[in-house]
């Protein structure tokens, strides 16, 4: 399992010996529909199998339209009496219908990071601050998942959770004595580096721009511009009845409403931002915020920077420059003339030929796909088994605990760089990226195996309120393996893996029918073909 990625790269060498017609039929019947569904929201109905058939019947564009039209699930609840937010997340991931919205919101949460670990408790509020804060942040991302990126960026910038996490709340241009001071640069820096631009200047296809004279990488912004954005964004604080006096702060957090501007604490001077654009002299905190966000939103780096990260989360860690360019072009200007339309961007990502395995054939692209993060790994295992959930036992909490043991404790990223950096390399490969591999080690690999074993063979899942009816799986060995190949591996099961499963099930020690079903599930879910989503 430590070499799961490399194993996956070479599981499909047999495809090289297929004749063209055979390969085409394999791709059409076993890959195109199931794999496309895997890219969309393969679990959008109570029956995942029914969802596969529905997608094949109505087509990919219509399936996406249906997902975009679904009503959002109930908001995450930040009240003290509510379950842990991570528990709520997994319950929604396993049982909810709006899977594509949740998947995109989860991807955005790993770009616009707010960690519950970075929100301190406060005795000043009626609710637990960390839970209320992160619940509100996830609701914000879910609300704007299919909206406009500019609107999302403004909502994040005014978010009280983000204000606390990255020090924008009570960020003043004057101290208590009324003397001018330099505002905190934390939010401004991360907004530029992590939320919008990245560090290097990018071409539309996501490749790095290099100075032809010096040979050095061109930078997307300067330190002076970070300071300028910090000043332009100064003067915001918790929502309250009135602003404090110049140099003062509001101490009582309010995580239920966007932050409010207080001009007395804002740097009203003109600031030079990106591309020679400056804010107006004597402007208000609200006006300067609009100017600053308009400026960064219209920067050429935003389309490729955001598009590539969304592709990495939704489809593959190593998109080709051409794939990035096609999506970034839609981000830049969609068919309706709108810049930053995330619904159009998500559609472009999931409908692209590269995502669907058509350019070139999936089986011939060893670098395609990505290691399933713990949250996606757990969700896929559980949801495909169509469990019955006893909400009184808080099943989501057990799933959240399992995810934590694998290195992804939702929503408690260890830093503003999320659970793993988007540019982390895949081990033992020639330049391939594998962000999720940054949290894969001996301990977390073992945790993955333990999760599957405990879920299938022990009483822990039942005790946590998760009951599976294994009668839904075929009892015949060959039919069982074929079903797992189609619905669990989306048509990517290699003949070698198929033979290993059949041999294991034919072994006299495999046991009775129920144990054989669980054994097949165990071996399949721990195979490279399942661990690496392709």
Short mmCIF file of C-alpha atoms in Angstrom, two decimals:
data_model
loop_
_atom_site.label_atom_id
_atom_site.label_comp_id
_atom_site.label_asym_id
_atom_site.label_seq_id
_atom_site.Cartn_x
_atom_site.Cartn_y
_atom_site.Cartn_z
CA UNK A 1 0.00 0.00 0.00
CA UNK A 2 2.93 2.35 0.51
CA UNK A 3 3.47 2.16 -3.25
CA UNK A 4 -0.22 2.36 -4.05
CA UNK A 5 0.26 5.15 -6.60
CA UNK A 6 3.02 3.40 -8.53
CA UNK A 7 0.99 0.20 -8.55
CA UNK A 8 -1.95 2.04 -10.01
CA UNK A 9 0.22 3.51 -12.74
CA UNK A 10 0.94 0.11 -14.21
CA UNK A 11 -2.26 -1.81 -13.55
CA UNK A 12 -3.45 -1.10 -17.07
CA UNK A 13 -0.43 -2.19 -19.09
CA UNK A 14 -2.65 -4.88 -20.61
CA UNK A 15 -4.52 -2.13 -22.44
CA UNK A 16 -1.55 -1.74 -24.74
CA UNK A 17 -2.24 -5.16 -26.22
CA UNK A 18 -5.94 -4.53 -26.91
CA UNK A 19 -7.10 -3.99 -30.47
CA UNK A 20 -8.68 -0.60 -31.13
CA UNK A 21 -12.29 -1.82 -31.25
CA UNK A 22 -11.94 -3.79 -28.03
CA UNK A 23 -10.39 -0.83 -26.23
CA UNK A 24 -13.15 1.46 -27.50
CA UNK A 25 -15.85 -0.92 -26.23
CA UNK A 26 -14.13 -1.26 -22.86
CA UNK A 27 -13.96 2.49 -22.51
CA UNK A 28 -17.55 3.08 -23.60
CA UNK A 29 -19.19 0.34 -21.53
CA UNK A 30 -17.01 0.18 -18.44
CA UNK A 31 -15.33 3.56 -18.17
CA UNK A 32 -17.23 6.40 -19.75
CA UNK A 33 -20.53 6.33 -17.85
CA UNK A 34 -19.30 5.09 -14.45
CA UNK A 35 -16.18 7.21 -14.48
CA UNK A 36 -17.99 10.33 -15.60
CA UNK A 37 -20.45 9.75 -12.80
CA UNK A 38 -17.51 9.49 -10.46
CA UNK A 39 -16.44 12.94 -11.59
CA UNK A 40 -19.89 14.47 -11.13
CA UNK A 41 -21.63 13.30 -8.03
CA UNK A 42 -21.94 9.61 -8.38
CA UNK A 43 -24.04 9.45 -5.23
CA UNK A 44 -26.90 11.83 -5.90
CA UNK A 45 -29.79 9.53 -5.05
CA UNK A 46 -30.58 6.99 -2.35
CA UNK A 47 -29.32 4.33 -4.74
CA UNK A 48 -25.84 4.89 -6.23
CA UNK A 49 -26.47 2.11 -8.74
CA UNK A 50 -29.65 3.87 -9.82
CA UNK A 51 -27.66 7.04 -10.23
CA UNK A 52 -25.28 5.34 -12.66
CA UNK A 53 -28.14 4.16 -14.80
CA UNK A 54 -29.79 7.58 -14.65
CA UNK A 55 -26.65 9.34 -15.86
CA UNK A 56 -26.33 6.90 -18.73
CA UNK A 57 -29.96 7.53 -19.64
CA UNK A 58 -30.08 11.34 -19.54
CA UNK A 59 -26.46 12.19 -20.34
CA UNK A 60 -23.77 14.13 -18.54
CA UNK A 61 -24.89 17.73 -19.25
CA UNK A 62 -28.42 17.02 -18.04
CA UNK A 63 -27.10 15.22 -14.96
CA UNK A 64 -25.03 18.25 -14.08
CA UNK A 65 -27.99 20.55 -14.62
CA UNK A 66 -30.00 18.42 -12.21
CA UNK A 67 -27.23 18.62 -9.62
CA UNK A 68 -26.97 22.39 -9.99
CA UNK A 69 -30.74 22.64 -9.49
CA UNK A 70 -30.94 20.62 -6.28
CA UNK A 71 -31.89 22.50 -3.15
CA UNK A 72 -28.97 22.79 -0.71
CA UNK A 73 -29.11 20.55 2.32
CA UNK A 74 -29.90 22.00 5.73
CA UNK A 75 -27.17 24.41 6.88
CA UNK A 76 -24.40 23.24 9.16
CA UNK A 77 -25.48 23.92 12.74
CA UNK A 78 -23.03 25.70 15.02
CA UNK A 79 -25.09 25.56 18.21
CA UNK A 80 -23.56 23.95 21.28
CA UNK A 81 -26.22 21.24 21.35
CA UNK A 82 -25.65 20.28 17.70
CA UNK A 83 -23.32 17.44 16.70
CA UNK A 84 -19.72 18.22 15.86
CA UNK A 85 -19.42 20.02 12.51
CA UNK A 86 -17.21 17.21 11.21
CA UNK A 87 -19.94 14.75 12.15
CA UNK A 88 -22.49 16.86 10.27
CA UNK A 89 -20.20 16.97 7.24
CA UNK A 90 -19.85 13.19 7.01
CA UNK A 91 -23.53 12.61 7.59
CA UNK A 92 -24.32 14.95 4.70
CA UNK A 93 -21.63 13.33 2.54
CA UNK A 94 -23.02 9.85 3.15
CA UNK A 95 -26.76 10.56 3.14
CA UNK A 96 -27.31 13.90 1.41
CA UNK A 97 -28.55 14.48 -2.12
CA UNK A 98 -26.68 17.67 -3.05
CA UNK A 99 -23.40 15.82 -3.49
CA UNK A 100 -21.88 18.02 -6.18
CA UNK A 101 -22.47 21.18 -4.15
CA UNK A 102 -20.90 19.55 -1.09
CA UNK A 103 -17.96 18.26 -3.13
CA UNK A 104 -17.26 21.71 -4.58
CA UNK A 105 -17.73 23.38 -1.19
CA UNK A 106 -15.28 20.89 0.33
CA UNK A 107 -12.77 21.72 -2.41
CA UNK A 108 -13.25 25.44 -1.74
CA UNK A 109 -12.77 24.83 1.99
CA UNK A 110 -9.29 23.56 1.19
CA UNK A 111 -8.52 26.77 -0.69
CA UNK A 112 -10.26 29.29 1.59
CA UNK A 113 -9.10 27.53 4.75
CA UNK A 114 -10.62 28.25 8.15
CA UNK A 115 -9.65 25.64 10.73
CA UNK A 116 -11.59 25.00 13.90
CA UNK A 117 -8.21 24.56 15.59
CA UNK A 118 -7.45 28.23 14.90
CA UNK A 119 -10.63 29.69 16.40
CA UNK A 120 -10.30 30.32 20.16
CA UNK A 121 -13.09 29.78 22.64
CA UNK A 122 -14.66 32.87 24.17
CA UNK A 123 -16.78 33.30 27.27
CA UNK A 124 -18.32 36.40 25.71
CA UNK A 125 -20.73 34.56 23.41
CA UNK A 126 -23.67 32.26 23.95
CA UNK A 127 -22.38 29.59 21.58
CA UNK A 128 -19.11 27.74 21.25
CA UNK A 129 -17.10 30.09 19.05
CA UNK A 130 -15.13 27.47 17.08
CA UNK A 131 -18.19 25.42 16.13
CA UNK A 132 -20.30 28.47 15.25
CA UNK A 133 -17.46 29.94 13.20
CA UNK A 134 -16.63 26.90 11.08
CA UNK A 135 -20.29 26.00 10.58
CA UNK A 136 -20.89 29.49 9.23
CA UNK A 137 -17.83 29.28 6.99
CA UNK A 138 -18.89 25.95 5.47
CA UNK A 139 -22.39 27.32 4.93
CA UNK A 140 -20.89 30.32 3.15
CA UNK A 141 -18.85 28.09 0.83
CA UNK A 142 -21.84 25.86 0.16
CA UNK A 143 -24.04 28.86 -0.65
CA UNK A 144 -21.54 30.27 -3.15
CA UNK A 145 -20.27 26.96 -4.60
CA UNK A 146 -22.13 27.53 -7.89
CA UNK A 147 -22.11 31.33 -7.77
CA UNK A 148 -19.59 33.94 -8.89
CA UNK A 149 -16.02 33.85 -7.60
CA UNK A 150 -16.01 37.62 -7.02
CA UNK A 151 -19.08 37.34 -4.80
CA UNK A 152 -17.51 34.39 -2.98
CA UNK A 153 -14.27 36.32 -2.45
CA UNK A 154 -16.13 39.23 -0.90
CA UNK A 155 -18.16 36.94 1.36
CA UNK A 156 -14.97 35.21 2.53
CA UNK A 157 -13.23 38.54 3.11
CA UNK A 158 -16.09 39.77 5.30
CA UNK A 159 -16.52 36.41 7.01
CA UNK A 160 -16.16 36.68 10.81
CA UNK A 161 -14.61 33.21 10.89
CA UNK A 162 -11.97 34.23 8.36
CA UNK A 163 -11.59 37.54 10.18
CA UNK A 164 -10.66 35.68 13.35
CA UNK A 165 -8.55 33.02 11.64
CA UNK A 166 -6.40 35.40 9.58
CA UNK A 167 -6.50 38.50 11.78
CA UNK A 168 -8.63 40.78 9.63
CA UNK A 169 -11.12 41.45 12.41
CA UNK A 170 -10.13 44.54 14.43
CA UNK A 171 -7.29 45.16 11.97
CA UNK A 172 -6.65 48.86 12.54
CA UNK A 173 -4.63 51.59 10.87
CA UNK A 174 -4.44 53.50 14.18
CA UNK A 175 -3.54 52.53 17.74
CA UNK A 176 -5.36 53.51 20.92
CA UNK A 177 -3.56 56.85 21.03
CA UNK A 178 -4.74 57.67 17.52
CA UNK A 179 -1.27 57.25 16.02
CA UNK A 180 -1.07 55.74 12.54
CA UNK A 181 0.26 52.15 12.51
CA UNK A 182 0.83 49.49 9.86
CA UNK A 183 -2.19 47.15 9.59
CA UNK A 184 -1.75 43.41 10.01
CA UNK A 185 -0.80 41.80 6.67
CA UNK A 186 -1.93 38.26 7.41
CA UNK A 187 -5.22 38.19 5.49
CA UNK A 188 -3.93 40.32 2.62
CA UNK A 189 -0.95 38.02 2.13
CA UNK A 190 -2.96 34.79 2.20
CA UNK A 191 -5.66 36.26 -0.02
CA UNK A 192 -3.03 36.92 -2.68
CA UNK A 193 -0.92 33.81 -2.17
CA UNK A 194 -3.54 31.14 -1.44
CA UNK A 195 -6.98 32.44 -2.39
CA UNK A 196 -6.48 34.18 -5.74
CA UNK A 197 -3.06 34.50 -7.40
CA UNK A 198 -0.41 32.16 -6.09
CA UNK A 199 3.22 33.23 -5.95
CA UNK A 200 4.44 32.95 -9.58
CA UNK A 201 2.86 34.66 -12.56
CA UNK A 202 1.00 32.10 -14.63
CA UNK A 203 0.08 31.66 -18.24
CA UNK A 204 -3.57 30.85 -18.95
CA UNK A 205 -2.66 27.15 -19.05
CA UNK A 206 -1.20 27.27 -15.54
CA UNK A 207 2.44 27.10 -16.57
CA UNK A 208 4.86 29.46 -14.84
CA UNK A 209 6.06 32.62 -16.57
CA UNK A 210 9.83 33.09 -16.71
CA UNK A 211 11.76 36.28 -17.39
CA UNK A 212 13.53 35.68 -20.70
CA UNK A 213 16.44 37.93 -19.70
CA UNK A 214 17.18 36.77 -16.15
CA UNK A 215 15.72 33.28 -16.36
CA UNK A 216 13.96 33.86 -13.05
CA UNK A 217 10.32 33.14 -12.30
CA UNK A 218 8.08 36.19 -12.56
CA UNK A 219 6.18 36.97 -9.36
CA UNK A 220 2.45 37.67 -9.19
CA UNK A 221 2.79 40.40 -6.54
CA UNK A 222 5.35 42.24 -4.40
CA UNK A 223 5.76 42.82 -0.67
CA UNK A 224 4.76 46.44 -1.20
CA UNK A 225 1.50 45.27 -2.76
CA UNK A 226 0.81 43.01 0.22
CA UNK A 227 1.15 46.08 2.45
CA UNK A 228 -1.09 48.08 0.13
CA UNK A 229 -3.83 45.45 0.26
CA UNK A 230 -3.53 45.25 4.05
CA UNK A 231 -4.14 49.00 4.28
CA UNK A 232 -6.98 48.91 1.76
CA UNK A 233 -8.69 46.15 3.77
CA UNK A 234 -8.20 47.72 7.21
CA UNK A 235 -10.98 48.94 9.47
CA UNK A 236 -13.30 45.91 9.72
CA UNK A 237 -14.58 44.47 12.98
CA UNK A 238 -17.30 42.31 14.52
CA UNK A 239 -20.89 43.27 13.75
CA UNK A 240 -22.15 45.50 16.56
CA UNK A 241 -24.54 48.35 17.26
CA UNK A 242 -21.84 50.97 16.74
CA UNK A 243 -18.17 51.31 15.82
CA UNK A 244 -15.56 51.88 18.51
CA UNK A 245 -13.65 55.11 18.87
CA UNK A 246 -10.54 55.65 16.75
CA UNK A 247 -7.95 53.04 17.69
CA UNK A 248 -10.49 51.00 19.66
CA UNK A 249 -11.77 47.48 19.09
CA UNK A 250 -14.92 45.43 19.61
CA UNK A 251 -14.15 42.50 21.88
CA UNK A 252 -17.32 40.40 21.61
CA UNK A 253 -17.27 38.08 18.58
CA UNK A 254 -20.32 37.65 16.40
CA UNK A 255 -19.87 34.66 14.11
CA UNK A 256 -23.40 34.86 12.74
CA UNK A 257 -23.07 38.07 10.68
CA UNK A 258 -20.49 39.51 8.27
CA UNK A 259 -17.98 41.95 9.72
CA UNK A 260 -18.79 45.66 9.51
CA UNK A 261 -16.57 48.58 8.39
CA UNK A 262 -15.41 51.26 10.82
CA UNK A 263 -13.88 54.20 8.98
CA UNK A 264 -12.17 55.61 12.08
CA UNK A 265 -9.82 52.61 12.02
CA UNK A 266 -9.35 52.47 8.25
CA UNK A 267 -6.35 53.73 6.29
CA UNK A 268 -8.06 56.23 4.03
CA UNK A 269 -4.98 56.94 1.90
CA UNK A 270 -4.64 55.83 -1.70
CA UNK A 271 -2.87 52.47 -2.14
CA UNK A 272 -1.21 51.17 -5.29
CA UNK A 273 -2.49 47.66 -5.95
CA UNK A 274 -1.90 45.33 -8.91
CA UNK A 275 -1.26 46.37 -12.53
CA UNK A 276 -0.83 50.05 -11.66
CA UNK A 277 -4.34 50.44 -10.22
CA UNK A 278 -4.74 52.55 -7.07
CA UNK A 279 -7.53 52.97 -4.55
CA UNK A 280 -9.10 56.41 -4.24
CA UNK A 281 -7.62 58.96 -1.85
CA UNK A 282 -9.83 59.50 1.19
CA UNK A 283 -11.96 56.43 0.51
CA UNK A 284 -14.02 54.58 3.08
CA UNK A 285 -13.31 51.06 4.34
CA UNK A 286 -16.24 49.71 2.33
CA UNK A 287 -15.24 51.52 -0.87
CA UNK A 288 -11.59 50.47 -0.64
CA UNK A 289 -12.57 46.85 -0.01
CA UNK A 290 -14.62 46.84 -3.22
CA UNK A 291 -11.76 48.40 -5.18
CA UNK A 292 -9.22 45.94 -3.76
CA UNK A 293 -11.34 42.88 -4.50
CA UNK A 294 -12.21 44.10 -8.00
CA UNK A 295 -8.52 44.60 -8.64
CA UNK A 296 -7.43 41.13 -7.59
CA UNK A 297 -10.46 39.40 -9.13
CA UNK A 298 -9.58 40.81 -12.56
CA UNK A 299 -5.94 39.76 -12.39
CA UNK A 300 -4.89 37.33 -15.17
CA UNK A 301 -3.50 34.89 -12.59
CA UNK A 302 -6.86 34.12 -10.99
CA UNK A 303 -8.42 31.94 -13.75
CA UNK A 304 -5.54 29.45 -14.10
CA UNK A 305 -4.69 29.45 -10.38
CA UNK A 306 -8.21 28.63 -9.19
CA UNK A 307 -9.11 26.42 -12.16
CA UNK A 308 -6.12 24.14 -11.67
CA UNK A 309 -6.81 23.67 -7.97
CA UNK A 310 -10.46 22.82 -8.59
CA UNK A 311 -9.41 20.31 -11.24
CA UNK A 312 -6.98 18.76 -8.77
CA UNK A 313 -9.69 18.34 -6.15
CA UNK A 314 -12.42 17.12 -8.50
CA UNK A 315 -10.61 15.11 -11.17
CA UNK A 316 -6.84 14.71 -11.32
CA UNK A 317 -3.71 15.90 -9.54
CA UNK A 318 -1.87 16.36 -12.83
CA UNK A 319 -4.09 18.05 -15.41
CA UNK A 320 -2.43 18.82 -18.70
CA UNK A 321 -1.79 22.50 -19.48
CA UNK A 322 -4.39 22.21 -22.25
CA UNK A 323 -7.02 21.04 -19.73
CA UNK A 324 -6.19 23.91 -17.38
CA UNK A 325 -6.36 26.39 -20.24
CA UNK A 326 -9.77 25.19 -21.39
CA UNK A 327 -11.22 25.55 -17.90
CA UNK A 328 -9.41 28.83 -17.19
CA UNK A 329 -10.80 30.23 -20.44
CA UNK A 330 -14.31 29.53 -19.15
CA UNK A 331 -13.41 31.14 -15.82
CA UNK A 332 -12.13 34.16 -17.70
CA UNK A 333 -15.33 34.50 -19.74
CA UNK A 334 -18.09 31.91 -19.99
CA UNK A 335 -20.69 31.52 -22.74
CA UNK A 336 -22.86 34.17 -21.10
CA UNK A 337 -20.05 36.72 -20.93
CA UNK A 338 -19.53 36.29 -17.17
CA UNK A 339 -16.13 36.15 -15.50
CA UNK A 340 -15.71 33.82 -12.53
CA UNK A 341 -18.96 31.87 -12.90
CA UNK A 342 -18.20 28.82 -10.76
CA UNK A 343 -21.15 26.85 -12.12
CA UNK A 344 -19.71 27.21 -15.61
CA UNK A 345 -16.23 26.38 -14.32
CA UNK A 346 -17.39 23.20 -12.57
CA UNK A 347 -19.31 22.16 -15.67
CA UNK A 348 -16.22 22.77 -17.81
CA UNK A 349 -14.10 20.68 -15.44
CA UNK A 350 -16.45 17.70 -15.39
CA UNK A 351 -17.52 17.75 -19.04
CA UNK A 352 -13.99 18.11 -20.38
CA UNK A 353 -12.76 15.28 -22.59
CA UNK A 354 -9.72 14.84 -20.39
CA UNK A 355 -11.92 14.25 -17.33
CA UNK A 356 -14.01 11.74 -19.25
CA UNK A 357 -11.07 9.67 -20.39
CA UNK A 358 -11.26 10.59 -24.06
CA UNK A 359 -7.97 12.47 -24.50
CA UNK A 360 -6.04 10.19 -24.51
CA UNK A 361 -7.76 6.97 -23.35
CA UNK A 362 -7.78 6.74 -19.58
CA UNK A 363 -6.09 3.36 -19.50
CA UNK A 364 -3.08 4.82 -21.30
CA UNK A 365 -2.55 7.76 -18.92
CA UNK A 366 -0.59 6.53 -15.90
CA UNK A 367 -0.47 9.97 -14.27
CA UNK A 368 -4.22 10.52 -14.34
CA UNK A 369 -6.39 10.68 -11.22
CA UNK A 370 -5.61 11.38 -7.59
CA UNK A 371 -5.26 9.52 -4.33
CA UNK A 372 -8.58 9.65 -2.54
CA UNK A 373 -8.28 11.88 0.49
CA UNK A 374 -9.48 10.27 3.75
CA UNK A 375 -12.84 12.07 3.57
CA UNK A 376 -13.48 10.90 0.00
CA UNK A 377 -12.17 7.41 0.71
CA UNK A 378 -14.49 6.94 3.70
CA UNK A 379 -17.47 8.48 1.94
CA UNK A 380 -17.05 6.27 -1.11
CA UNK A 381 -16.78 3.07 0.92
CA UNK A 382 -19.78 3.85 3.10
CA UNK A 383 -22.12 5.45 0.59
CA UNK A 384 -21.77 2.75 -2.05
CA UNK A 385 -22.97 0.22 0.54
CA UNK A 386 -26.21 2.20 0.98
CA UNK A 387 -26.27 1.99 4.80
CA UNK A 388 -29.18 2.58 7.12
CA UNK A 389 -28.26 5.31 9.60
CA UNK A 390 -29.41 5.61 13.20
CA UNK A 391 -29.02 9.34 13.81
CA UNK A 392 -29.47 8.91 17.55
CA UNK A 393 -26.04 7.27 17.64
CA UNK A 394 -24.34 10.14 15.73
CA UNK A 395 -22.84 7.97 12.94
CA UNK A 396 -21.07 10.95 11.40
CA UNK A 397 -18.89 11.32 14.48
CA UNK A 398 -17.45 7.83 14.03
CA UNK A 399 -16.72 8.54 10.37
CA UNK A 400 -15.06 11.82 11.35
CA UNK A 401 -12.91 10.00 13.90
CA UNK A 402 -11.82 7.48 11.28
CA UNK A 403 -10.92 10.34 8.94
CA UNK A 404 -8.88 11.97 11.68
CA UNK A 405 -6.87 8.77 12.11
CA UNK A 406 -6.03 8.95 8.39
CA UNK A 407 -4.71 12.52 8.62
CA UNK A 408 -7.76 14.59 7.65
CA UNK A 409 -9.74 15.88 10.62
CA UNK A 410 -12.64 17.85 9.12
CA UNK A 411 -12.91 20.84 9.62
CA UNK A 412 -9.63 21.10 11.52
CA UNK A 413 -6.88 21.60 8.96
CA UNK A 414 -3.49 21.92 10.66
CA UNK A 415 -2.68 25.22 8.93
CA UNK A 416 -3.84 27.79 6.39
CA UNK A 417 -2.23 25.51 3.78
CA UNK A 418 -5.02 22.99 4.48
CA UNK A 419 -4.48 19.28 5.09
CA UNK A 420 -1.84 19.05 2.36
CA UNK A 421 -0.33 21.53 -0.12
CA UNK A 422 -1.61 21.42 -3.73
CA UNK A 423 1.93 21.17 -5.09
CA UNK A 424 3.07 18.17 -3.00
CA UNK A 425 4.86 15.58 -5.17
CA UNK A 426 3.78 11.98 -5.60
CA UNK A 427 6.46 9.63 -4.21
CA UNK A 428 8.85 7.87 -6.55
CA UNK A 429 7.54 9.55 -9.68
CA UNK A 430 9.16 11.79 -12.25
CA UNK A 431 7.66 15.16 -11.45
CA UNK A 432 4.07 14.07 -10.85
CA UNK A 433 2.04 15.89 -8.23
CA UNK A 434 0.21 13.94 -5.54
CA UNK A 435 -1.10 16.37 -2.91
CA UNK A 436 -2.94 13.74 -0.88
CA UNK A 437 0.25 11.68 -0.58
CA UNK A 438 1.59 14.33 1.80
CA UNK A 439 -0.54 12.77 4.55
CA UNK A 440 0.02 9.15 3.51
CA UNK A 441 2.54 7.38 5.72
CA UNK A 442 2.85 4.11 7.58
CA UNK A 443 0.40 5.20 10.26
CA UNK A 444 -2.28 6.58 7.94
CA UNK A 445 -2.00 3.67 5.49
CA UNK A 446 -2.58 1.34 8.43
CA UNK A 447 -5.50 3.51 9.53
CA UNK A 448 -7.11 3.11 6.10
CA UNK A 449 -6.86 -0.67 6.35
CA UNK A 450 -8.12 -0.65 9.93
CA UNK A 451 -11.11 1.47 8.96
CA UNK A 452 -12.21 -0.94 6.25
CA UNK A 453 -11.64 -3.96 8.49
CA UNK A 454 -13.53 -2.43 11.42
CA UNK A 455 -16.35 -1.24 9.20
CA UNK A 456 -16.84 -4.63 7.55
CA UNK A 457 -15.88 -7.21 10.14
CA UNK A 458 -16.44 -5.69 13.59
CA UNK A 459 -19.46 -4.31 15.41
CA UNK A 460 -18.10 -0.76 15.52
CA UNK A 461 -20.10 0.43 12.54
CA UNK A 462 -23.35 -1.03 13.88
CA UNK A 463 -22.64 0.44 17.31
CA UNK A 464 -22.15 3.81 15.60
CA UNK A 465 -25.55 3.55 13.94
CA UNK A 466 -24.37 2.39 10.50
CA UNK A 467 -26.07 -0.79 9.25
CA UNK A 468 -25.39 -2.37 5.85
CA UNK A 469 -27.59 -4.89 4.05
CA UNK A 470 -25.07 -7.10 2.28
CA UNK A 471 -27.92 -8.95 0.56
CA UNK A 472 -27.85 -6.12 -1.97
CA UNK A 473 -24.53 -7.49 -3.27
CA UNK A 474 -24.44 -10.46 -5.65
CA UNK A 475 -23.76 -13.83 -4.01
CA UNK A 476 -22.08 -15.41 -7.02
CA UNK A 477 -18.31 -14.86 -7.00
CA UNK A 478 -18.02 -13.75 -10.61
CA UNK A 479 -21.07 -11.50 -10.41
CA UNK A 480 -19.78 -9.97 -7.17
CA UNK A 481 -16.40 -9.15 -8.69
CA UNK A 482 -18.04 -7.77 -11.83
CA UNK A 483 -20.30 -5.55 -9.72
CA UNK A 484 -17.35 -4.20 -7.75
CA UNK A 485 -15.47 -3.54 -10.97
CA UNK A 486 -18.33 -1.58 -12.45
CA UNK A 487 -19.61 0.38 -9.47
CA UNK A 488 -16.67 0.60 -7.08
CA UNK A 489 -13.85 0.93 -9.60
CA UNK A 490 -15.88 2.62 -12.36
CA UNK A 491 -14.72 0.20 -15.01
CA UNK A 492 -11.00 0.44 -14.22
CA UNK A 493 -10.46 -3.02 -12.69
CA UNK A 494 -7.43 -4.62 -14.30
CA UNK A 495 -7.58 -8.32 -15.26
CA UNK A 496 -4.83 -9.06 -12.73
CA UNK A 497 -6.90 -7.63 -9.86
CA UNK A 498 -10.01 -9.42 -11.10
CA UNK A 499 -8.14 -12.72 -11.06
CA UNK A 500 -6.73 -12.09 -7.58
CA UNK A 501 -10.22 -11.42 -6.23
CA UNK A 502 -11.67 -14.53 -7.85
CA UNK A 503 -8.81 -16.64 -6.50
CA UNK A 504 -9.28 -15.26 -3.00
CA UNK A 505 -13.00 -15.99 -3.08
CA UNK A 506 -12.40 -19.52 -4.39
CA UNK A 507 -10.07 -20.32 -1.50
CA UNK A 508 -11.68 -22.79 0.94
CA UNK A 509 -10.75 -20.48 3.81
CA UNK A 510 -12.77 -17.62 2.33
CA UNK A 511 -15.77 -18.74 4.36
CA UNK A 512 -19.49 -18.49 3.80
CA UNK A 513 -21.22 -16.13 1.38
CA UNK A 514 -21.43 -13.14 3.74
CA UNK A 515 -17.77 -13.33 4.69
CA UNK A 516 -16.80 -13.70 1.03
CA UNK A 517 -18.71 -10.53 0.20
CA UNK A 518 -16.90 -8.65 2.94
CA UNK A 519 -13.57 -10.11 1.86
CA UNK A 520 -14.13 -8.92 -1.71
CA UNK A 521 -15.05 -5.45 -0.45
CA UNK A 522 -12.01 -5.37 1.80
CA UNK A 523 -9.56 -6.36 -0.93
CA UNK A 524 -11.14 -4.06 -3.51
CA UNK A 525 -11.22 -0.98 -1.29
CA UNK A 526 -7.56 -1.41 -0.35
CA UNK A 527 -6.44 -1.96 -3.94
CA UNK A 528 -4.58 0.78 -5.83
CA UNK A 529 -7.48 0.92 -8.28
CA UNK A 530 -9.80 2.13 -5.52
CA UNK A 531 -7.34 4.14 -3.46
CA UNK A 532 -6.39 6.14 -6.54
CA UNK A 533 -9.55 7.62 -8.05
CA UNK A 534 -9.25 7.44 -11.82
#
